[in-house]
PDB file of C-alpha atoms in Angstrom:
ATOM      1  CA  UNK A   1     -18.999 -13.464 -13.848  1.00 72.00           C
ATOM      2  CA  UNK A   2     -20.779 -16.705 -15.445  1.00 76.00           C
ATOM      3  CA  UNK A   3     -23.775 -17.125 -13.652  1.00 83.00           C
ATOM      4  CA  UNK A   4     -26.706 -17.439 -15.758  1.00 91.00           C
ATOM      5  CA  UNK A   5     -24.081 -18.392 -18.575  1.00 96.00           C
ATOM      6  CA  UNK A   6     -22.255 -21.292 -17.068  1.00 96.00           C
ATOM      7  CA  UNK A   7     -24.626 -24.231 -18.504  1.00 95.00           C
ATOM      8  CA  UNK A   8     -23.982 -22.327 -22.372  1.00 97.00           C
ATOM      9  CA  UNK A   9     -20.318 -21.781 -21.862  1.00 97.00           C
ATOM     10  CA  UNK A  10     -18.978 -24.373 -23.821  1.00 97.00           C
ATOM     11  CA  UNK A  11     -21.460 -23.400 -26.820  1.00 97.00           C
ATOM     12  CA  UNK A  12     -20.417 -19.648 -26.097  1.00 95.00           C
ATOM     13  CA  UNK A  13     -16.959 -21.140 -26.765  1.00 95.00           C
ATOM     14  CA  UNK A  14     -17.184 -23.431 -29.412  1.00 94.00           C
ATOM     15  CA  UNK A  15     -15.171 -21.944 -31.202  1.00 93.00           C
ATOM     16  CA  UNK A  16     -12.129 -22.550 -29.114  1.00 94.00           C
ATOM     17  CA  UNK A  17      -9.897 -25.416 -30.284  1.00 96.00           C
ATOM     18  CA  UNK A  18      -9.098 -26.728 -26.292  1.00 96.00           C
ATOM     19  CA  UNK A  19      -7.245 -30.441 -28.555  1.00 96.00           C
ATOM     20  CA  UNK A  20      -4.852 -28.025 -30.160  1.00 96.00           C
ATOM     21  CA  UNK A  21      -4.384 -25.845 -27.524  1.00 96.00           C
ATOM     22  CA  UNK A  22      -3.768 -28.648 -24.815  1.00 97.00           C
ATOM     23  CA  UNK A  23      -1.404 -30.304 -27.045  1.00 97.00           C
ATOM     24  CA  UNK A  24       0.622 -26.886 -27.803  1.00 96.00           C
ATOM     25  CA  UNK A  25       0.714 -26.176 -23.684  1.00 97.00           C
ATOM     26  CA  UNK A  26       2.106 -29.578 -23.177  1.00 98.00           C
ATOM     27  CA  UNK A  27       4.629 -29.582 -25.540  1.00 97.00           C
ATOM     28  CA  UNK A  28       6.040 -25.893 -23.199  1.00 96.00           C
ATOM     29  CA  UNK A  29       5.198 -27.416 -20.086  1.00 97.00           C
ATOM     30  CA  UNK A  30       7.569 -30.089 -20.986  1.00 97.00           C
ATOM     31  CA  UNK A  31      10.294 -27.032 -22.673  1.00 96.00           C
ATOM     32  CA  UNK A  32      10.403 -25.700 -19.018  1.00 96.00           C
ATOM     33  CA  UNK A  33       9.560 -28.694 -16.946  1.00 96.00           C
ATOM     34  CA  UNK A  34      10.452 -32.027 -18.405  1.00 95.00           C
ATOM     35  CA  UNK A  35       9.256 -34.868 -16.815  1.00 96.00           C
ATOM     36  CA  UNK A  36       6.158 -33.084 -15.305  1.00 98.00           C
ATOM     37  CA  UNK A  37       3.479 -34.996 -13.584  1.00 98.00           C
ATOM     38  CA  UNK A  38       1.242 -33.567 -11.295  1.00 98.00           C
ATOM     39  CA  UNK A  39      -1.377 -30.085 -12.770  1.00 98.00           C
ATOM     40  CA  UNK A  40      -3.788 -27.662 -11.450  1.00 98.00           C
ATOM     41  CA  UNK A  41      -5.389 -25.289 -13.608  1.00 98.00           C
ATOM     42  CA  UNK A  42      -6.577 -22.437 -11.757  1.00 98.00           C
ATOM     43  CA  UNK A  43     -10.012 -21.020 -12.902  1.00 98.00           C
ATOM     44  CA  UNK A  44     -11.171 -24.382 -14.772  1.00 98.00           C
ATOM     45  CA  UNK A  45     -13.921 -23.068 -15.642  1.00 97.00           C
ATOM     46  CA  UNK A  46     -16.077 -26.679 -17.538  1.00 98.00           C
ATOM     47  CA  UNK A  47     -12.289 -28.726 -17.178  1.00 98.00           C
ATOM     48  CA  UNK A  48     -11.747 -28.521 -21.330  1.00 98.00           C
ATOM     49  CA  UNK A  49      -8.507 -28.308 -20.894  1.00 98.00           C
ATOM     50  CA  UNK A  50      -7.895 -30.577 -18.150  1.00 98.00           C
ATOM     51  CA  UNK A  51     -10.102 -33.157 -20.695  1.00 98.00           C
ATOM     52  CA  UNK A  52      -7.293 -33.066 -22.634  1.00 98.00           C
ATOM     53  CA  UNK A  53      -4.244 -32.652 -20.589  1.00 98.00           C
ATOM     54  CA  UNK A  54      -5.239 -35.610 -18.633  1.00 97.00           C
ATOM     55  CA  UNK A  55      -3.475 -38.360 -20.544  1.00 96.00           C
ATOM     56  CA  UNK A  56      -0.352 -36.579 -20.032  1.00 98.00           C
ATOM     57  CA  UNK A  57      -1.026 -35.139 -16.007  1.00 98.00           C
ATOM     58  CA  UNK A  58      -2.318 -36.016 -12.745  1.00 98.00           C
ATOM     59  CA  UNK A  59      -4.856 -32.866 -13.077  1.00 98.00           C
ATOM     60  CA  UNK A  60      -6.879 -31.161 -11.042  1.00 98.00           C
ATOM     61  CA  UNK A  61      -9.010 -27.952 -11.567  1.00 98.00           C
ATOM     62  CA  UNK A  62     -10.301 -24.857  -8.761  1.00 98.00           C
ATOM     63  CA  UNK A  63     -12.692 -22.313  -9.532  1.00 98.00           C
ATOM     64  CA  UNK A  64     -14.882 -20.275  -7.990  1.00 97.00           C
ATOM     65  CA  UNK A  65     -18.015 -21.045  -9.985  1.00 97.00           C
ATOM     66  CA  UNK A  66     -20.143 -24.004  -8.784  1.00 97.00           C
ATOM     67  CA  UNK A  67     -21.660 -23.995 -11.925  1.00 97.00           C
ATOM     68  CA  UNK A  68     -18.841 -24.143 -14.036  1.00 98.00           C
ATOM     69  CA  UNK A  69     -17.428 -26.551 -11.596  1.00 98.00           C
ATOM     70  CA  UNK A  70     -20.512 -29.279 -11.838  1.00 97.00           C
ATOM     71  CA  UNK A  71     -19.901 -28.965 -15.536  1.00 98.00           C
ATOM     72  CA  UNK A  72     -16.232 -30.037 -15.347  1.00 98.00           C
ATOM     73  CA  UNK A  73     -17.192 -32.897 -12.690  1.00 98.00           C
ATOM     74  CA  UNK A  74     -19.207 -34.372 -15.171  1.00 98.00           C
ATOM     75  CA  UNK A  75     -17.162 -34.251 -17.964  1.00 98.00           C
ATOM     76  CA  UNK A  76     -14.070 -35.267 -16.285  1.00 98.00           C
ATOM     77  CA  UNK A  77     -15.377 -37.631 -13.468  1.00 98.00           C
ATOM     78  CA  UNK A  78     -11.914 -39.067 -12.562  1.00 97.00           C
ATOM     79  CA  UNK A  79     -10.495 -35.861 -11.811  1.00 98.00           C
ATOM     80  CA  UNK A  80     -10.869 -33.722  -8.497  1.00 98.00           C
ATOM     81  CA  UNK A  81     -11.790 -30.520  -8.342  1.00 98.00           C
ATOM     82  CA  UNK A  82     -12.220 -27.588  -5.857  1.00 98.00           C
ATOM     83  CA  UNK A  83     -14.430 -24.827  -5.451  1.00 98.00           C
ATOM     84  CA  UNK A  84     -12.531 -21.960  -4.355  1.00 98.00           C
ATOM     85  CA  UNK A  85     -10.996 -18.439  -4.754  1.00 97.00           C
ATOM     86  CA  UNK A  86      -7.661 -18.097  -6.964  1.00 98.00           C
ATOM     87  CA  UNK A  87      -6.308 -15.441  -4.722  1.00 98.00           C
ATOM     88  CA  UNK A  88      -6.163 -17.407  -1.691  1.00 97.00           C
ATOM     89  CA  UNK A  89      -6.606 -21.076  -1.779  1.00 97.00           C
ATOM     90  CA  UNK A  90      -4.656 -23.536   0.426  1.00 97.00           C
ATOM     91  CA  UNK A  91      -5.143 -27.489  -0.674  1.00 97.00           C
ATOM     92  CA  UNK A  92      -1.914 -28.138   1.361  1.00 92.00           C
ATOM     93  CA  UNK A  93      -0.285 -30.038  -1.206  1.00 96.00           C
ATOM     94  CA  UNK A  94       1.891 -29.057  -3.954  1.00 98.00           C
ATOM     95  CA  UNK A  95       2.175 -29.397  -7.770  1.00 98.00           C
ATOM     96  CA  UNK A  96       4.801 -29.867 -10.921  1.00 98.00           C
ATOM     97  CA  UNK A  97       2.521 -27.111 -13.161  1.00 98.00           C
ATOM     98  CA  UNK A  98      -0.287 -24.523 -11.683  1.00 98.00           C
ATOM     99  CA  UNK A  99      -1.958 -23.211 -14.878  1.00 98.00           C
ATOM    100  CA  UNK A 100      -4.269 -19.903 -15.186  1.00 98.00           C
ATOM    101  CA  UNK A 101      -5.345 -19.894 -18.827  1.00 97.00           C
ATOM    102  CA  UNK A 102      -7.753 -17.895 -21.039  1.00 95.00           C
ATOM    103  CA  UNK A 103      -6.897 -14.903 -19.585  1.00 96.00           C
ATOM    104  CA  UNK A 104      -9.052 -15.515 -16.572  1.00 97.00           C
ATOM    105  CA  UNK A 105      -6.284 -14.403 -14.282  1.00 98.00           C
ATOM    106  CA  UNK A 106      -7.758 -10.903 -15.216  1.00 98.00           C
ATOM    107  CA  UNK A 107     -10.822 -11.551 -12.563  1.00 98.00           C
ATOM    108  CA  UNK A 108      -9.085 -10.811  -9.753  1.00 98.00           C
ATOM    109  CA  UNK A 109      -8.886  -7.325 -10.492  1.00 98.00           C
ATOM    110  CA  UNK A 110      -6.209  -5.758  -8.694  1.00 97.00           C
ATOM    111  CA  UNK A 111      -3.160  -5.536  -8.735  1.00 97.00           C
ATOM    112  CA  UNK A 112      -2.439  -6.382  -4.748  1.00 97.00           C
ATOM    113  CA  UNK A 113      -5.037  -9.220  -5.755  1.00 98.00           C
ATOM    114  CA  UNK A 114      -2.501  -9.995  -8.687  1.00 98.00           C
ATOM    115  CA  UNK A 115       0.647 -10.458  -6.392  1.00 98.00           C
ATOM    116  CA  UNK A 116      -1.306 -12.189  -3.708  1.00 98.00           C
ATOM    117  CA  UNK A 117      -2.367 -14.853  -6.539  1.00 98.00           C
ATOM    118  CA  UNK A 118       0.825 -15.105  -8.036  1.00 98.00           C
ATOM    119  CA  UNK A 119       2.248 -15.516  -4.313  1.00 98.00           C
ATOM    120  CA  UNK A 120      -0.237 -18.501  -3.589  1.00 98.00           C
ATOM    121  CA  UNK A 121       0.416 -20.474  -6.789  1.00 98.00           C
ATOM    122  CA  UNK A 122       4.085 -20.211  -5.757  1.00 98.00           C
ATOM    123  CA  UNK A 123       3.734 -21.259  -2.768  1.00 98.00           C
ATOM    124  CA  UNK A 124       1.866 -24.406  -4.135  1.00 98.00           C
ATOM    125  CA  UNK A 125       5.049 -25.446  -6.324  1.00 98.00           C
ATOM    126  CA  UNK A 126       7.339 -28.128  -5.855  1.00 97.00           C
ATOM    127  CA  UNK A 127      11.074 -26.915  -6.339  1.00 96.00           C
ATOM    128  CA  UNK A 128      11.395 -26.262  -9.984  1.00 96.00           C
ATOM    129  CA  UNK A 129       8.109 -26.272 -10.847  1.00 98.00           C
ATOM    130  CA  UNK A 130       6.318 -23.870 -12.609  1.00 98.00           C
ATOM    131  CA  UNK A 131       3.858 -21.526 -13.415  1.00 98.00           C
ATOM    132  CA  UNK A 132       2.014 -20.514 -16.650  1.00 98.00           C
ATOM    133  CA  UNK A 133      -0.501 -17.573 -17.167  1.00 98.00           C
ATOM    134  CA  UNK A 134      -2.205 -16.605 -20.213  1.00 97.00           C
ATOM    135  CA  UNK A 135      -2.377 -12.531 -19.183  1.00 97.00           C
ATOM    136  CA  UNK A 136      -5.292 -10.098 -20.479  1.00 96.00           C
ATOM    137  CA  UNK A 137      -5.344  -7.340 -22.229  1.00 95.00           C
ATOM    138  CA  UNK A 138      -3.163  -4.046 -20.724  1.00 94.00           C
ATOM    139  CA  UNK A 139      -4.962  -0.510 -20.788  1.00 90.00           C
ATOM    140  CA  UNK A 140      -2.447   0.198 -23.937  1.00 90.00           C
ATOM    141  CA  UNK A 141      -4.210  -2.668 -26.065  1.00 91.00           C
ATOM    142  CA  UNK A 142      -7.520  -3.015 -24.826  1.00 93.00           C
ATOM    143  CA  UNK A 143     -10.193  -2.126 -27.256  1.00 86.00           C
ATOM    144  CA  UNK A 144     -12.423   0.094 -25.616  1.00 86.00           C
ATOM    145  CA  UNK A 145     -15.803   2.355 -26.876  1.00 85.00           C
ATOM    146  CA  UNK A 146     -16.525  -0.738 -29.510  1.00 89.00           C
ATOM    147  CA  UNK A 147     -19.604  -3.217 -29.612  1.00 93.00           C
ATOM    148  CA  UNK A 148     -18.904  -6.881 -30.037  1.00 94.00           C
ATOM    149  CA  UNK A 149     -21.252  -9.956 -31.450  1.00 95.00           C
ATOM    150  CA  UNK A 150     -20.764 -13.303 -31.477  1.00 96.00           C
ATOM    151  CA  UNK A 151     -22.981 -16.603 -32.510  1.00 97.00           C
ATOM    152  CA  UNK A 152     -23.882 -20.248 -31.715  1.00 98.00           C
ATOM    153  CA  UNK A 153     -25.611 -21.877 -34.115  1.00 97.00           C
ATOM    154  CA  UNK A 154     -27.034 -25.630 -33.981  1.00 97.00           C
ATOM    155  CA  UNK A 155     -30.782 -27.556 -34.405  1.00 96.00           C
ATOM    156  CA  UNK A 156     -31.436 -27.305 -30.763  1.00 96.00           C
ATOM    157  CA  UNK A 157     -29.472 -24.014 -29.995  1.00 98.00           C
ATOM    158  CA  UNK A 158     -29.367 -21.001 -30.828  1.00 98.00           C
ATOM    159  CA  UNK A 159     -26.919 -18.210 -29.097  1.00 98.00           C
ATOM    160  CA  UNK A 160     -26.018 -14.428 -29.644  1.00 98.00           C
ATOM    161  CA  UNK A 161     -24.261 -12.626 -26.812  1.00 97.00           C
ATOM    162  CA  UNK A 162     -22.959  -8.667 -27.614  1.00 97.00           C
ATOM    163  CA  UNK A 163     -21.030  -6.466 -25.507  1.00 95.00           C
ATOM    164  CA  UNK A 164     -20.029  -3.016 -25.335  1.00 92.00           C
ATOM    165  CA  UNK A 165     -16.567  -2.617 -23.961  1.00 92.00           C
ATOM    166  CA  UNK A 166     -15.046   0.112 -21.927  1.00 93.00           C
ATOM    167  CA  UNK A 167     -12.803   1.079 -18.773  1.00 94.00           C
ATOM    168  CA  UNK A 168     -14.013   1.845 -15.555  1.00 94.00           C
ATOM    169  CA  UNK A 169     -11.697   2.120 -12.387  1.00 90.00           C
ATOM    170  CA  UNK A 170      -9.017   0.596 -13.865  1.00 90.00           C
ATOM    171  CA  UNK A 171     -10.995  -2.366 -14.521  1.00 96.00           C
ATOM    172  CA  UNK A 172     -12.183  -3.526 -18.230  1.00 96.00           C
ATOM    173  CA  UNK A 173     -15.586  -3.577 -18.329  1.00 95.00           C
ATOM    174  CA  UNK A 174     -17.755  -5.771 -20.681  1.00 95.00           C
ATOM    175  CA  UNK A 175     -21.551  -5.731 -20.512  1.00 94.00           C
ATOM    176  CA  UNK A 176     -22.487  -8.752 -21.968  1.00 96.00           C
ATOM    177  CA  UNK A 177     -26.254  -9.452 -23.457  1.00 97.00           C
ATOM    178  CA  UNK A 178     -27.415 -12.693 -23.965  1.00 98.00           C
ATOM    179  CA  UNK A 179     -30.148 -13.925 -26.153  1.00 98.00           C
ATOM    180  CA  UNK A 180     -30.492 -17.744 -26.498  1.00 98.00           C
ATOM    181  CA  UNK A 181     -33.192 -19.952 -28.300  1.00 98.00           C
ATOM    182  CA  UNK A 182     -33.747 -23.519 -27.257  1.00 96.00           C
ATOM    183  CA  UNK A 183     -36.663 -25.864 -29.119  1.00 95.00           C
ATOM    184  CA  UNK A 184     -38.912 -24.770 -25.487  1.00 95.00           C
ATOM    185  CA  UNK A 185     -38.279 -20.928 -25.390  1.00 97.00           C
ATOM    186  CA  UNK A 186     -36.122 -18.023 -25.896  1.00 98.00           C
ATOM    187  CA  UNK A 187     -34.566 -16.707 -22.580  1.00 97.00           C
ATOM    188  CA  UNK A 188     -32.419 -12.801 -22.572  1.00 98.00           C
ATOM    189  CA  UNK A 189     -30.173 -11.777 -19.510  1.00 97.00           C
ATOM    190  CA  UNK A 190     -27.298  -9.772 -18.747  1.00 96.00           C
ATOM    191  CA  UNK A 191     -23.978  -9.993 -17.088  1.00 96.00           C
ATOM    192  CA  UNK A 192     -21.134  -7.927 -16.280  1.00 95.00           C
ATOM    193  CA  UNK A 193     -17.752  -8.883 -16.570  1.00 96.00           C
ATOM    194  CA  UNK A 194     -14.761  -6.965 -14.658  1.00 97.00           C
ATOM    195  CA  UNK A 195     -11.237  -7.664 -15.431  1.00 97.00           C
ATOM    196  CA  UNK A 196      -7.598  -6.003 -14.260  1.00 98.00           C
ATOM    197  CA  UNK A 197      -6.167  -4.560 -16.837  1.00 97.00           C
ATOM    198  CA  UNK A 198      -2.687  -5.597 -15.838  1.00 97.00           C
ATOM    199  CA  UNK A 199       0.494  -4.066 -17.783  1.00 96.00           C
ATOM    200  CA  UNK A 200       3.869  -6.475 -18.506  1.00 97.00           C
ATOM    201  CA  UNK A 201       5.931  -4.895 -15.738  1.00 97.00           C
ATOM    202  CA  UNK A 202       2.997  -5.898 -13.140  1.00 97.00           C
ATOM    203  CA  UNK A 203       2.869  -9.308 -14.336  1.00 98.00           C
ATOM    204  CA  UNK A 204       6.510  -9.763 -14.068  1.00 98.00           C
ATOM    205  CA  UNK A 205       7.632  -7.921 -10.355  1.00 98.00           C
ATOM    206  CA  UNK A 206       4.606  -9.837  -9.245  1.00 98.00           C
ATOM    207  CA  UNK A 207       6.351 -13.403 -10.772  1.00 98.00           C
ATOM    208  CA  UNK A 208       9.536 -11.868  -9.796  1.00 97.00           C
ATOM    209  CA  UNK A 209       8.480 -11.128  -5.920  1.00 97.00           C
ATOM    210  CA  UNK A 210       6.993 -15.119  -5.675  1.00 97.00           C
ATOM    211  CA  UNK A 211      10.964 -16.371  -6.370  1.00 96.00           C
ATOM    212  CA  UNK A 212       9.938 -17.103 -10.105  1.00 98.00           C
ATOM    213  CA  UNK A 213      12.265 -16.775 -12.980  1.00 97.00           C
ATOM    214  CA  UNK A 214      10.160 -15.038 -15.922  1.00 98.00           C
ATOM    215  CA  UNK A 215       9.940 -16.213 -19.534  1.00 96.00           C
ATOM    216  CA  UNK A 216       7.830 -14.697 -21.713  1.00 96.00           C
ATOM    217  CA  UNK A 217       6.285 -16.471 -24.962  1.00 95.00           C
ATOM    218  CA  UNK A 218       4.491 -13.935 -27.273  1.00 92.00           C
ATOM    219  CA  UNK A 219       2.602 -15.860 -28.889  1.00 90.00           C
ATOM    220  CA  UNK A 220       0.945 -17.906 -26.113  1.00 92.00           C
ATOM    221  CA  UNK A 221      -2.099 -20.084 -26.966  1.00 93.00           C
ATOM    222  CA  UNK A 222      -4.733 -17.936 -28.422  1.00 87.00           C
ATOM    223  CA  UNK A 223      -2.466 -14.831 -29.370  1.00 87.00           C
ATOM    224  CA  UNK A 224      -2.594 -13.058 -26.353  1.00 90.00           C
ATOM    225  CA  UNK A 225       0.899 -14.211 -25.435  1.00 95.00           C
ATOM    226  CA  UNK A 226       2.083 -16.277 -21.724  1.00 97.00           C
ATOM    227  CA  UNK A 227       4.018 -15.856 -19.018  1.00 98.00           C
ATOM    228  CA  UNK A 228       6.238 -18.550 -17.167  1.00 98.00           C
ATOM    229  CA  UNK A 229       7.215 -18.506 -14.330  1.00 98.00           C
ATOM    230  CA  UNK A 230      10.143 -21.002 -12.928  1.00 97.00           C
ATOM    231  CA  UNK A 231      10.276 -21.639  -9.264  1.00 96.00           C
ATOM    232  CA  UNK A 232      14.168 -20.985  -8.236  1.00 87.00           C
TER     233      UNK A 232
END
């Protein structure tokens, strides 16, 4: 996952408009769950959303990357945060809104890792609270056999990362390439990312078996639609 990437992930991102974005996911949270108080976001990653979610929620962010995580600290020092696994946490307390966004929900790879997740957010819901996931690409809509660039540019920084893309067990496979420029030197590495590639029915018997009622918006936050689940 981000390892060697996690201290350029918000310039990998940049392009990302987390203001917008926050301000849309409120405005649904609220929709679904008026009156809403208490967030985690699950998978955090550098806390850019829980930045600017936090006037409107007692947030708190868990990931599994220490990196990612020291970002997020410092960016968001009045918030607490926990370094652990999505799939089976336990912070023994419970929340209005769990949020898994940016299709990072895909990391866990399988689908008895998918219901198992699903499961554990559940079971960290107050009565009537809810759950929203931004899903990944299914094996009908993934783009596979295709090479991707993308580009940071600034005075100090300089970023290109390019991936081929393909499927592998099941899993989405992106070999990612990194080539980044500071004024001091210019550093290449590699990582490879794995994600489920999860179809609509999975998504929903797995929200269905945690006692969630499913709504589905299609448009979601960055076009890759969201699911929301209602705990009954």
């Amino acid at each position: 996952m981000f390892t060697k990437s996690a201290r350029f992930y918000d310039a990998i991102y940049h392009f990302i408009d987390y203001k917008s974005a926050s301000e849309k996911l409120h405005k649904i949270i609220q929709a679904h769950k008026a009156g809403a108080s208490t967030l985690l976001d699950v998978a955090c990653g550098t806390g850019k959303h829980i930045e600017n979610l936090n006037k409107y929620y007692e947030a708190e962010g868990l990931d599994l990357s220490e990196d990612l995580l020291n970002i997020a600290k410092e960016r968001c020092p009045g918030n607490v945060f926990y370094l652990d696994n999505m799939i089976n946490f336990n912070l023994d307390k419970k929340y209005d809104v769990i949020t898994c966004l940016f299709s990072s929900i895909a990391y866990v790879k399988t689908q008895e890792h998918l219901y198992q997740t699903i499961q554990n957010m559940s079971h960290h819901l107050k009565p009537g609270g809810i759950i929203i996931i931004e899903p990944w690409f299914s094996k009908k809509n993934f783009w596979s056999n295709i090479i991707t660039a993308n580009h940071y540019d600034s005075d100090d920084l300089k970023i290109t990362w390019m991936y081929t893309s393909k499927i592998e067990n099941e899993l989405s496979i992106l070999e990612i390439n990194y080539l980044i420029g500071t004024t001091e030197k210019v550093i290449y590495f590699k990582e490879r990312h794995e994600l489920g590639l999860f179809d609509d029915f999975q998504y929903r018997e797995a929200l269905k078996d945690a006692g969630l009622k499913i709504s589905y918006d299609n448009e979601g936050l960055f076009g890759r639609g969201m699911y929301i689940g209602i705990k009954i």
